[in-house]
Amino acid sequence: MKLLTKAHTSQRRLIEILRVINDADKPIGARAISDELSNRGYEIGERAARYNLKLLDELGFTKKRGYRGRVLTHLGHRELSDALVGDRIGFVNTRIEEYICRTDFDPGSTGNRVIVNTSLLDKRDYEGTLEQLKKIHDAGYTISRRIQVLDEGQEIGSIKVPSGSLAMVTVCSITIDGMLLKRGIPVNTTFAGVIEVEEGRTTAFTDLIAYAGTSLDPMRIFMARKTARVNAAVKTGNGMVLANMRDIPLAAVDLARAALEGAKSAGIDGLIKVSEPGEPNMGCPVAPGKVGIALCAGVNAAVALEEAGIPVKTSPISALADYSKMREI
Amino acid sequence: MTTTSLDPLIFSLSRIENLMYRVSFDPLEMTGRIITNSSVVDLEMLDPTLRIFWEAMESGLSVSPLVKVESCGRRARIYTACSITIDGVLLKSGVPMRPKGGGVIEVVEREPVRFTDVLMYWATTIDPIDVLISQELTCVVRMMQTGNGRILGNLQEAPMLARETIEEVLEVLAEAEFAGVLEMGEPNMDVLGVSVERDRLGIALVGGTNIIAAAVEQGMKIETESISGLTDVSEMRHIEELV
């Protein structure tokens, strides 16, 4: 806890070093750390980096591995997730923006990289899941019918599928935000929420959390609270599903509608409702001069499996995947 | 396709301000209404739950030792003080208190050191503390036993020129056994790692729901609703009379 006594600026620098080490896929030395810090706007020479690393070693956050490389300790990982809460409020928005910059999916182009959620499940539970997923897709509570299944040992993003497990990769609704951005529309992902389904129709949001106002991932919050009732919505027509909202300028609404239609014909849908200008979208606030687009959350598939008693570990917005390699179920 | 756009949902901040406005507690006279959290337990679990509440209160993890128990069939509803009561009393003393958000606070050797997670009131329709209890991020019991752990707290801001009034009111409240200030920041300075707006000071208060989190961590089945309503202090009793 000695890190806490550091002045804010030096604390920030130390945390940035921890982030650089964490982002590297193998032990990383002072020279490479110094270079990467410079890319991120922190001008620290190799010598100063070395000094800071010694400090971090003493605090127990890093340790040497092999010849001059450093890795994070358990304590270091913990510190990374606990320190500088002010910097972490709204972190999901930052991650969303990174991903919508990187995705290039657009039915009008050759771009095929979509943003995906990754759900890990036990191999023995695999039988029956496809049947289950099919029903959720049929009901329209996901983004795309296409999924990818990865076997143990395979990797996606920073996730390696552990032995005995499978990874189910599903399309994330943020893919659509990326497509809107590529068409020049400034898109702002605002809220995640729970939406009520009555007689097979999505009627109104019952709870909302803004991405910009929390250090926790709102979608994960809703998944952990187990408020959704996806299977009930599928079976009886009455239940709750997870959804999210994005704002776009009123001037872009026609272009956005055309883009959504195009995506739909390529198998990426999930649209719940485009609001009237400046009006709330099913209870979710929309700024004046904007239009709110509500989409189903891609994680509804994983939520439905959990509801059926299948243990699933889901990482929303976890990687990019090649849409042409995903198959329809 | 429906044509109605429905009214917007109510976010925590509005709900809290509505309740703050309705606080009528006078700490000198010990009269009026305070904001309370409610917990519903099975009747046979009432005594063990109250005992855990009492232990947590003894460790300084609550706002007030006052409780009200109401039986409803085979279950009991327990009302306990919510820290927003303090905002309400300050408001009635003319201080424009701004509740900002709730979060998890790391405690090292009985000293609160920093927020590790925060959820702003403007950003959520579910009370942040209810959210955080369900994420299993707290270690309230460990904090009670070892002095190290993670507890629930919230953050509010006030204009820096109200500092003297705030200190006076807090003193009067403390005499009425209403406490729970974890940290009052210097003007413009961070409070437990969260920044404040210019010319304002931040106050971190202990969440009244820590006692509930302590019971949940020990396996009690509790349905909780934080910042749920108002209770008249004349209907409440000191927890020592009940355990």
PDB file of C-alpha atoms in Angstrom, chain A residues 120-123 150-153 161-167:
ATOM      1  CA  LEU A 120     -16.033 -19.970 -21.822  1.00  0.00           C
ATOM      2  CA  LEU A 121     -17.933 -23.107 -20.929  1.00  0.00           C
ATOM      3  CA  ASP A 122     -17.199 -26.687 -19.942  1.00  0.00           C
ATOM      4  CA  LYS A 123     -16.867 -29.069 -22.887  1.00  0.00           C
ATOM      5  CA  LEU A 150     -12.994 -22.464 -30.251  1.00  0.00           C
ATOM      6  CA  ASP A 151     -11.437 -25.596 -28.811  1.00  0.00           C
ATOM      7  CA  GLU A 152      -9.113 -25.829 -25.819  1.00  0.00           C
ATOM      8  CA  GLY A 153      -5.716 -24.282 -26.439  1.00  0.00           C
ATOM      9  CA  VAL A 161      -9.234 -21.422 -23.964  1.00  0.00           C
ATOM     10  CA  PRO A 162      -8.299 -23.579 -20.941  1.00  0.00           C
ATOM     11  CA  SER A 163      -8.190 -27.357 -21.255  1.00  0.00           C
ATOM     12  CA  GLY A 164     -11.560 -28.984 -20.777  1.00  0.00           C
ATOM     13  CA  SER A 165     -13.320 -25.831 -21.962  1.00  0.00           C
ATOM     14  CA  LEU A 166     -14.721 -24.385 -25.149  1.00  0.00           C
ATOM     15  CA  ALA A 167     -15.080 -20.767 -26.127  1.00  0.00           C
TER      16      ALA A 167
END
